[in-house]
């Protein structure tokens, strides 16, 4: 068990109860004036309030009987996710105030999660574990390369950096909960379920977020091949978030994988409660580490 769960012994998961500005955004395209970047982040944010409530429920179902350290981490994880939901609900409201209709995106998330909820609770935990890895590698990339949030207003950038930092900090919780819940399973079965669910979740996530972003671009009057091409370029080429997380995504399928095989806590420097997030460009933090 110990070798399968190398969550650092000194890791402390700290819910940072931050509230971000609720003021109306200066413009509709808050992400550096770019409709495509705005659509991508808005589409992602639309999934969080219901998605993170689902994560919390999925992990909580397996809390009983976990070792004390993991039980404490689950508690901190659920607190962090609840605060993320609250802040993204506020963020989403500002997108609605700016004129976007997020309803079709939210309905899609509701439908997807409904499919999982009809299955045994271990399926929801496997989906959460996969999505938590996906989120953690996106977060790693977001904090490693300032280009992703280039031109974004301080408070909006801080919201995303704060969320990314906490996603990294709690990235092992769903995984360790899964290891504990399936400790009696044969290794082959564990790997098969884990891999199958990751493939499914990845496909759904990419398809749904792409269609969601296209819907928001449509609401901006950007449609057809132009919308597809601009979105593809942004997601896969430059800054190319999806391309950059590919190797980390593949690592999930390798023997001995654990989210903390990569200890990237250096990216969390400067994220103390009430701090000004992102004062230090992550690149400088990295080179100083
Ligand atoms: Fe979160
Ligand atoms: Fe999370």
mmCIF file of C-alpha atoms and ligand atoms in Angstrom:
data_model
loop_
_atom_site.group_PDB
_atom_site.id
_atom_site.type_symbol
_atom_site.label_atom_id
_atom_site.label_comp_id
_atom_site.label_asym_id
_atom_site.label_seq_id
_atom_site.Cartn_x
_atom_site.Cartn_y
_atom_site.Cartn_z
ATOM 1 C CA UNK A 1 0.000 0.000 0.000
ATOM 2 C CA UNK A 2 2.721 2.450 0.998
ATOM 3 C CA UNK A 3 4.509 2.139 -2.335
ATOM 4 C CA UNK A 4 1.237 2.586 -4.206
ATOM 5 C CA UNK A 5 0.296 5.780 -2.411
ATOM 6 C CA UNK A 6 3.287 8.082 -2.210
ATOM 7 C CA UNK A 7 1.288 11.123 -1.128
ATOM 8 C CA UNK A 8 3.918 13.203 0.694
ATOM 9 C CA UNK A 9 3.762 12.593 4.454
ATOM 10 C CA UNK A 10 4.128 16.315 5.121
ATOM 11 C CA UNK A 11 1.426 17.404 2.665
ATOM 12 C CA UNK A 12 -1.093 19.717 4.283
ATOM 13 C CA UNK A 13 -4.259 20.458 2.319
ATOM 14 C CA UNK A 14 -5.339 23.948 3.238
ATOM 15 C CA UNK A 15 -8.739 25.299 2.190
ATOM 16 C CA UNK A 16 -8.142 28.969 1.343
ATOM 17 C CA UNK A 17 -11.540 30.559 1.765
ATOM 18 C CA UNK A 18 -11.065 33.331 -0.763
ATOM 19 C CA UNK A 19 -13.764 35.442 -2.324
ATOM 20 C CA UNK A 20 -12.973 36.930 -5.700
ATOM 21 C CA UNK A 21 -14.329 40.168 -7.076
ATOM 22 C CA UNK A 22 -18.044 40.056 -7.839
ATOM 23 C CA UNK A 23 -17.904 43.286 -9.871
ATOM 24 C CA UNK A 24 -19.170 43.192 -13.428
ATOM 25 C CA UNK A 25 -16.393 42.373 -15.863
ATOM 26 C CA UNK A 26 -14.889 45.236 -17.840
ATOM 27 C CA UNK A 27 -15.954 43.528 -21.068
ATOM 28 C CA UNK A 28 -17.648 40.409 -22.361
ATOM 29 C CA UNK A 29 -14.319 38.841 -23.338
ATOM 30 C CA UNK A 30 -12.620 38.961 -19.980
ATOM 31 C CA UNK A 31 -9.749 36.657 -21.099
ATOM 32 C CA UNK A 32 -7.462 39.269 -22.604
ATOM 33 C CA UNK A 33 -10.164 40.437 -25.033
ATOM 34 C CA UNK A 34 -10.025 37.054 -26.773
ATOM 35 C CA UNK A 35 -13.438 35.473 -27.484
ATOM 36 C CA UNK A 36 -11.890 32.013 -27.917
ATOM 37 C CA UNK A 37 -9.983 31.975 -24.626
ATOM 38 C CA UNK A 38 -13.069 33.420 -22.912
ATOM 39 C CA UNK A 39 -15.250 30.674 -24.389
ATOM 40 C CA UNK A 40 -12.848 27.908 -23.314
ATOM 41 C CA UNK A 41 -12.572 29.081 -19.691
ATOM 42 C CA UNK A 42 -16.275 29.963 -19.445
ATOM 43 C CA UNK A 43 -17.188 26.502 -20.762
ATOM 44 C CA UNK A 44 -14.942 24.908 -18.148
ATOM 45 C CA UNK A 45 -16.258 27.091 -15.363
ATOM 46 C CA UNK A 46 -19.852 26.186 -16.250
ATOM 47 C CA UNK A 47 -19.085 22.579 -15.292
ATOM 48 C CA UNK A 48 -17.646 23.285 -11.850
ATOM 49 C CA UNK A 49 -20.578 23.968 -9.522
ATOM 50 C CA UNK A 50 -22.360 20.699 -10.284
ATOM 51 C CA UNK A 51 -19.202 18.781 -11.204
ATOM 52 C CA UNK A 52 -17.407 19.531 -7.976
ATOM 53 C CA UNK A 53 -20.489 18.680 -5.887
ATOM 54 C CA UNK A 54 -20.376 15.317 -7.660
ATOM 55 C CA UNK A 55 -16.669 14.866 -6.762
ATOM 56 C CA UNK A 56 -17.419 15.595 -3.120
ATOM 57 C CA UNK A 57 -20.268 13.104 -2.969
ATOM 58 C CA UNK A 58 -18.297 10.411 -4.818
ATOM 59 C CA UNK A 59 -15.329 10.585 -2.456
ATOM 60 C CA UNK A 60 -17.447 10.974 0.692
ATOM 61 C CA UNK A 61 -19.215 7.692 -0.092
ATOM 62 C CA UNK A 62 -15.927 5.913 0.643
ATOM 63 C CA UNK A 63 -14.732 7.942 3.627
ATOM 64 C CA UNK A 64 -15.804 5.466 6.317
ATOM 65 C CA UNK A 65 -12.992 3.172 7.370
ATOM 66 C CA UNK A 66 -10.209 5.163 5.713
ATOM 67 C CA UNK A 67 -6.951 5.659 7.686
ATOM 68 C CA UNK A 68 -6.999 8.893 9.780
ATOM 69 C CA UNK A 69 -4.579 10.805 7.502
ATOM 70 C CA UNK A 70 -6.695 10.076 4.431
ATOM 71 C CA UNK A 71 -9.922 10.850 6.332
ATOM 72 C CA UNK A 72 -8.503 14.279 7.214
ATOM 73 C CA UNK A 73 -7.441 14.840 3.601
ATOM 74 C CA UNK A 74 -10.933 13.928 2.381
ATOM 75 C CA UNK A 75 -12.393 16.530 4.731
ATOM 76 C CA UNK A 76 -9.995 19.227 3.470
ATOM 77 C CA UNK A 77 -10.634 18.160 -0.148
ATOM 78 C CA UNK A 78 -14.414 18.444 0.226
ATOM 79 C CA UNK A 79 -14.038 21.875 1.841
ATOM 80 C CA UNK A 80 -11.811 23.074 -1.002
ATOM 81 C CA UNK A 81 -14.204 21.778 -3.645
ATOM 82 C CA UNK A 82 -17.213 23.384 -1.944
ATOM 83 C CA UNK A 83 -15.459 26.763 -1.974
ATOM 84 C CA UNK A 84 -14.452 26.291 -5.624
ATOM 85 C CA UNK A 85 -18.106 25.613 -6.493
ATOM 86 C CA UNK A 86 -19.185 28.792 -4.710
ATOM 87 C CA UNK A 87 -16.601 30.975 -6.453
ATOM 88 C CA UNK A 88 -17.272 29.473 -9.877
ATOM 89 C CA UNK A 89 -21.011 29.959 -9.389
ATOM 90 C CA UNK A 90 -20.264 33.654 -8.842
ATOM 91 C CA UNK A 91 -17.918 33.689 -11.834
ATOM 92 C CA UNK A 92 -20.584 32.024 -13.986
ATOM 93 C CA UNK A 93 -23.121 34.601 -12.888
ATOM 94 C CA UNK A 94 -20.828 37.326 -14.166
ATOM 95 C CA UNK A 95 -20.650 35.519 -17.533
ATOM 96 C CA UNK A 96 -24.461 35.448 -17.591
ATOM 97 C CA UNK A 97 -24.540 39.144 -16.668
ATOM 98 C CA UNK A 98 -22.194 39.747 -19.609
ATOM 99 C CA UNK A 99 -24.846 38.219 -21.872
ATOM 100 C CA UNK A 100 -23.981 34.534 -22.166
ATOM 101 C CA UNK A 101 -26.546 31.781 -21.761
ATOM 102 C CA UNK A 102 -24.810 28.924 -19.929
ATOM 103 C CA UNK A 103 -27.958 26.805 -19.627
ATOM 104 C CA UNK A 104 -27.185 24.379 -22.491
ATOM 105 C CA UNK A 105 -23.723 23.737 -21.026
ATOM 106 C CA UNK A 106 -25.052 23.199 -17.516
ATOM 107 C CA UNK A 107 -27.762 20.871 -18.793
ATOM 108 C CA UNK A 108 -25.148 18.762 -20.550
ATOM 109 C CA UNK A 109 -23.118 18.388 -17.351
ATOM 110 C CA UNK A 110 -26.263 17.464 -15.440
ATOM 111 C CA UNK A 111 -27.113 14.814 -18.014
ATOM 112 C CA UNK A 112 -23.589 13.330 -18.054
ATOM 113 C CA UNK A 113 -23.387 13.107 -14.282
ATOM 114 C CA UNK A 114 -26.854 11.602 -14.163
ATOM 115 C CA UNK A 115 -25.567 8.670 -16.234
ATOM 116 C CA UNK A 116 -22.836 7.949 -13.680
ATOM 117 C CA UNK A 117 -25.140 8.386 -10.708
ATOM 118 C CA UNK A 118 -27.238 5.462 -11.955
ATOM 119 C CA UNK A 119 -24.219 3.162 -11.585
ATOM 120 C CA UNK A 120 -22.587 1.688 -8.458
ATOM 121 C CA UNK A 121 -20.791 4.311 -6.288
ATOM 122 C CA UNK A 122 -17.372 2.895 -7.197
ATOM 123 C CA UNK A 123 -17.972 4.028 -10.810
ATOM 124 C CA UNK A 124 -18.487 7.595 -9.597
ATOM 125 C CA UNK A 125 -15.287 7.357 -7.575
ATOM 126 C CA UNK A 126 -13.379 6.074 -10.628
ATOM 127 C CA UNK A 127 -14.772 8.951 -12.723
ATOM 128 C CA UNK A 128 -13.845 11.455 -10.023
ATOM 129 C CA UNK A 129 -10.338 10.026 -9.771
ATOM 130 C CA UNK A 130 -9.901 10.353 -13.545
ATOM 131 C CA UNK A 131 -11.290 13.892 -13.626
ATOM 132 C CA UNK A 132 -9.142 14.905 -10.673
ATOM 133 C CA UNK A 133 -6.035 13.753 -12.543
ATOM 134 C CA UNK A 134 -7.211 15.605 -15.619
ATOM 135 C CA UNK A 135 -7.808 18.761 -13.573
ATOM 136 C CA UNK A 136 -4.469 18.467 -11.774
ATOM 137 C CA UNK A 137 -2.468 18.227 -14.996
ATOM 138 C CA UNK A 138 -4.373 21.174 -16.488
ATOM 139 C CA UNK A 139 -3.647 23.069 -13.268
ATOM 140 C CA UNK A 140 0.044 22.164 -13.450
ATOM 141 C CA UNK A 141 0.262 23.487 -16.989
ATOM 142 C CA UNK A 142 -1.738 26.628 -16.146
ATOM 143 C CA UNK A 143 0.617 27.548 -13.312
ATOM 144 C CA UNK A 144 3.762 26.572 -15.211
ATOM 145 C CA UNK A 145 3.210 28.793 -18.206
ATOM 146 C CA UNK A 146 1.997 32.382 -17.735
ATOM 147 C CA UNK A 147 0.956 32.508 -21.410
ATOM 148 C CA UNK A 148 -2.294 30.668 -20.604
ATOM 149 C CA UNK A 149 -3.649 33.596 -18.613
ATOM 150 C CA UNK A 150 -1.809 36.338 -20.473
ATOM 151 C CA UNK A 151 -3.780 39.570 -20.562
ATOM 152 C CA UNK A 152 -6.330 38.393 -17.983
ATOM 153 C CA UNK A 153 -7.339 40.905 -15.302
ATOM 154 C CA UNK A 154 -5.737 40.327 -11.908
ATOM 155 C CA UNK A 155 -8.851 39.092 -10.037
ATOM 156 C CA UNK A 156 -9.977 36.741 -12.815
ATOM 157 C CA UNK A 157 -6.466 35.358 -13.177
ATOM 158 C CA UNK A 158 -6.243 34.953 -9.408
ATOM 159 C CA UNK A 159 -9.434 32.892 -9.346
ATOM 160 C CA UNK A 160 -8.035 30.429 -11.884
ATOM 161 C CA UNK A 161 -4.589 30.312 -10.270
ATOM 162 C CA UNK A 162 -6.112 29.778 -6.813
ATOM 163 C CA UNK A 163 -8.269 26.944 -8.128
ATOM 164 C CA UNK A 164 -5.287 25.410 -9.939
ATOM 165 C CA UNK A 165 -3.118 25.546 -6.819
ATOM 166 C CA UNK A 166 -5.714 23.744 -4.726
ATOM 167 C CA UNK A 167 -6.357 21.209 -7.500
ATOM 168 C CA UNK A 168 -2.661 20.308 -7.340
ATOM 169 C CA UNK A 169 -2.655 20.233 -3.558
ATOM 170 C CA UNK A 170 -5.548 17.755 -3.335
ATOM 171 C CA UNK A 171 -4.739 15.730 -6.467
ATOM 172 C CA UNK A 172 -3.992 12.531 -4.548
ATOM 173 C CA UNK A 173 -7.162 12.399 -2.445
ATOM 174 C CA UNK A 174 -9.591 10.710 -4.850
ATOM 175 C CA UNK A 175 -6.780 8.414 -5.969
ATOM 176 C CA UNK A 176 -5.875 7.311 -2.443
ATOM 177 C CA UNK A 177 -9.566 6.864 -1.644
ATOM 178 C CA UNK A 178 -9.833 4.587 -4.665
ATOM 179 C CA UNK A 179 -6.717 2.602 -3.632
ATOM 180 C CA UNK A 180 -8.252 2.104 -0.215
ATOM 181 C CA UNK A 181 -11.720 1.211 -1.522
ATOM 182 C CA UNK A 182 -10.402 -1.323 -4.046
ATOM 183 C CA UNK A 183 -7.584 -2.769 -1.928
ATOM 184 C CA UNK A 184 -9.120 -6.261 -2.186
ATOM 185 C CA UNK A 185 -9.407 -6.108 -5.983
ATOM 186 C CA UNK A 186 -6.947 -7.995 -8.190
ATOM 187 C CA UNK A 187 -4.436 -5.599 -9.799
ATOM 188 C CA UNK A 188 -5.633 -6.409 -13.310
ATOM 189 C CA UNK A 189 -9.228 -5.517 -12.539
ATOM 190 C CA UNK A 190 -8.191 -2.293 -10.834
ATOM 191 C CA UNK A 191 -6.142 -1.218 -13.834
ATOM 192 C CA UNK A 192 -8.841 -2.188 -16.330
ATOM 193 C CA UNK A 193 -11.568 -0.186 -14.623
ATOM 194 C CA UNK A 194 -9.271 2.778 -14.026
ATOM 195 C CA UNK A 195 -8.062 2.852 -17.653
ATOM 196 C CA UNK A 196 -11.491 2.309 -19.185
ATOM 197 C CA UNK A 197 -13.054 5.064 -17.109
ATOM 198 C CA UNK A 198 -10.212 7.470 -17.937
ATOM 199 C CA UNK A 199 -10.639 6.891 -21.672
ATOM 200 C CA UNK A 200 -14.368 7.442 -21.436
ATOM 201 C CA UNK A 201 -14.105 10.507 -19.225
ATOM 202 C CA UNK A 202 -11.437 12.056 -21.469
ATOM 203 C CA UNK A 203 -13.504 11.580 -24.593
ATOM 204 C CA UNK A 204 -16.609 13.021 -22.976
ATOM 205 C CA UNK A 205 -14.714 15.881 -21.446
ATOM 206 C CA UNK A 206 -13.043 16.928 -24.700
ATOM 207 C CA UNK A 207 -16.216 16.550 -26.771
ATOM 208 C CA UNK A 208 -18.458 18.341 -24.256
ATOM 209 C CA UNK A 209 -16.084 21.226 -23.543
ATOM 210 C CA UNK A 210 -15.398 21.707 -27.263
ATOM 211 C CA UNK A 211 -19.118 21.791 -28.056
ATOM 212 C CA UNK A 212 -19.695 24.052 -25.049
ATOM 213 C CA UNK A 213 -17.047 26.523 -26.183
ATOM 214 C CA UNK A 214 -18.457 26.446 -29.730
ATOM 215 C CA UNK A 215 -21.904 27.217 -28.333
ATOM 216 C CA UNK A 216 -20.547 30.260 -26.491
ATOM 217 C CA UNK A 217 -18.700 31.388 -29.626
ATOM 218 C CA UNK A 218 -21.963 31.001 -31.532
ATOM 219 C CA UNK A 219 -23.557 33.324 -29.006
ATOM 220 C CA UNK A 220 -20.768 35.771 -29.911
ATOM 221 C CA UNK A 221 -21.628 35.431 -33.597
ATOM 222 C CA UNK A 222 -18.525 33.337 -34.386
ATOM 223 C CA UNK A 223 -19.629 30.187 -36.194
ATOM 224 C CA UNK A 224 -18.729 27.578 -38.821
ATOM 225 C CA UNK A 225 -15.220 26.512 -39.847
ATOM 226 C CA UNK A 226 -13.770 29.765 -38.514
ATOM 227 C CA UNK A 227 -14.985 28.968 -35.004
ATOM 228 C CA UNK A 228 -13.712 25.368 -35.215
ATOM 229 C CA UNK A 229 -10.312 26.443 -36.551
ATOM 230 C CA UNK A 230 -9.773 29.150 -33.945
ATOM 231 C CA UNK A 231 -10.825 26.863 -31.123
ATOM 232 C CA UNK A 232 -8.659 24.001 -32.371
ATOM 233 C CA UNK A 233 -5.675 26.322 -32.663
ATOM 234 C CA UNK A 234 -6.169 27.664 -29.156
ATOM 235 C CA UNK A 235 -6.632 24.291 -27.474
ATOM 236 C CA UNK A 236 -4.153 22.181 -29.395
ATOM 237 C CA UNK A 237 -1.547 24.491 -30.919
ATOM 238 C CA UNK A 238 -1.072 27.819 -29.153
ATOM 239 C CA UNK A 239 -1.041 28.067 -26.239
ATOM 240 C CA UNK A 240 -2.036 24.432 -26.814
ATOM 241 C CA UNK A 241 -3.083 23.298 -23.353
ATOM 242 C CA UNK A 242 -4.318 19.902 -24.579
ATOM 243 C CA UNK A 243 -1.109 19.115 -26.436
ATOM 244 C CA UNK A 244 0.993 20.077 -23.435
ATOM 245 C CA UNK A 245 -0.784 17.834 -20.968
ATOM 246 C CA UNK A 246 -0.638 14.782 -23.210
ATOM 247 C CA UNK A 247 2.426 13.102 -21.650
ATOM 248 C CA UNK A 248 1.048 13.612 -18.121
ATOM 249 C CA UNK A 249 -2.265 12.180 -19.268
ATOM 250 C CA UNK A 250 -0.551 9.046 -20.649
ATOM 251 C CA UNK A 251 1.298 8.526 -17.351
ATOM 252 C CA UNK A 252 -2.038 7.613 -15.737
ATOM 253 C CA UNK A 253 -2.015 4.297 -17.602
ATOM 254 C CA UNK A 254 1.514 3.285 -16.661
ATOM 255 C CA UNK A 255 2.300 0.731 -13.951
ATOM 256 C CA UNK A 256 3.004 2.290 -10.556
ATOM 257 C CA UNK A 257 1.232 5.540 -11.427
ATOM 258 C CA UNK A 258 0.294 7.835 -8.566
ATOM 259 C CA UNK A 259 -0.529 11.560 -8.878
ATOM 260 C CA UNK A 260 2.261 12.400 -6.421
ATOM 261 C CA UNK A 261 4.910 10.572 -8.434
ATOM 262 C CA UNK A 262 5.340 14.106 -9.686
ATOM 263 C CA UNK A 263 5.766 16.359 -6.684
ATOM 264 C CA UNK A 264 4.929 19.783 -8.105
ATOM 265 C CA UNK A 265 4.356 21.589 -4.838
ATOM 266 C CA UNK A 266 6.887 24.205 -5.935
ATOM 267 C CA UNK A 267 4.072 25.651 -8.060
ATOM 268 C CA UNK A 268 2.102 26.403 -4.898
ATOM 269 C CA UNK A 269 4.602 28.958 -3.605
ATOM 270 C CA UNK A 270 2.866 32.244 -2.838
ATOM 271 C CA UNK A 271 -0.651 30.857 -2.463
ATOM 272 C CA UNK A 272 -1.132 31.545 1.209
ATOM 273 C CA UNK A 273 -4.600 32.538 2.412
ATOM 274 C CA UNK A 274 -5.413 36.061 1.356
ATOM 275 C CA UNK A 275 -2.300 36.264 -0.785
ATOM 276 C CA UNK A 276 -2.017 37.968 -4.112
ATOM 277 C CA UNK A 277 -2.012 34.950 -6.348
ATOM 278 C CA UNK A 278 0.333 34.832 -9.231
ATOM 279 C CA UNK A 279 2.532 37.724 -8.107
ATOM 280 C CA UNK A 280 5.470 35.512 -8.907
ATOM 281 C CA UNK A 281 5.390 34.121 -12.416
ATOM 282 C CA UNK A 282 5.528 30.358 -11.992
ATOM 283 C CA UNK A 283 8.514 30.103 -14.304
ATOM 284 C CA UNK A 284 10.611 32.155 -11.944
ATOM 285 C CA UNK A 285 9.411 30.084 -9.007
ATOM 286 C CA UNK A 286 10.419 26.960 -10.863
ATOM 287 C CA UNK A 287 13.900 28.160 -11.697
ATOM 288 C CA UNK A 288 14.404 29.265 -8.104
ATOM 289 C CA UNK A 289 13.312 25.881 -6.731
HETATM 290 FE FE1 LIG B 1 -11.977 22.322 -7.627
HETATM 291 FE FE1 LIG B 2 -10.474 18.972 -7.521
#
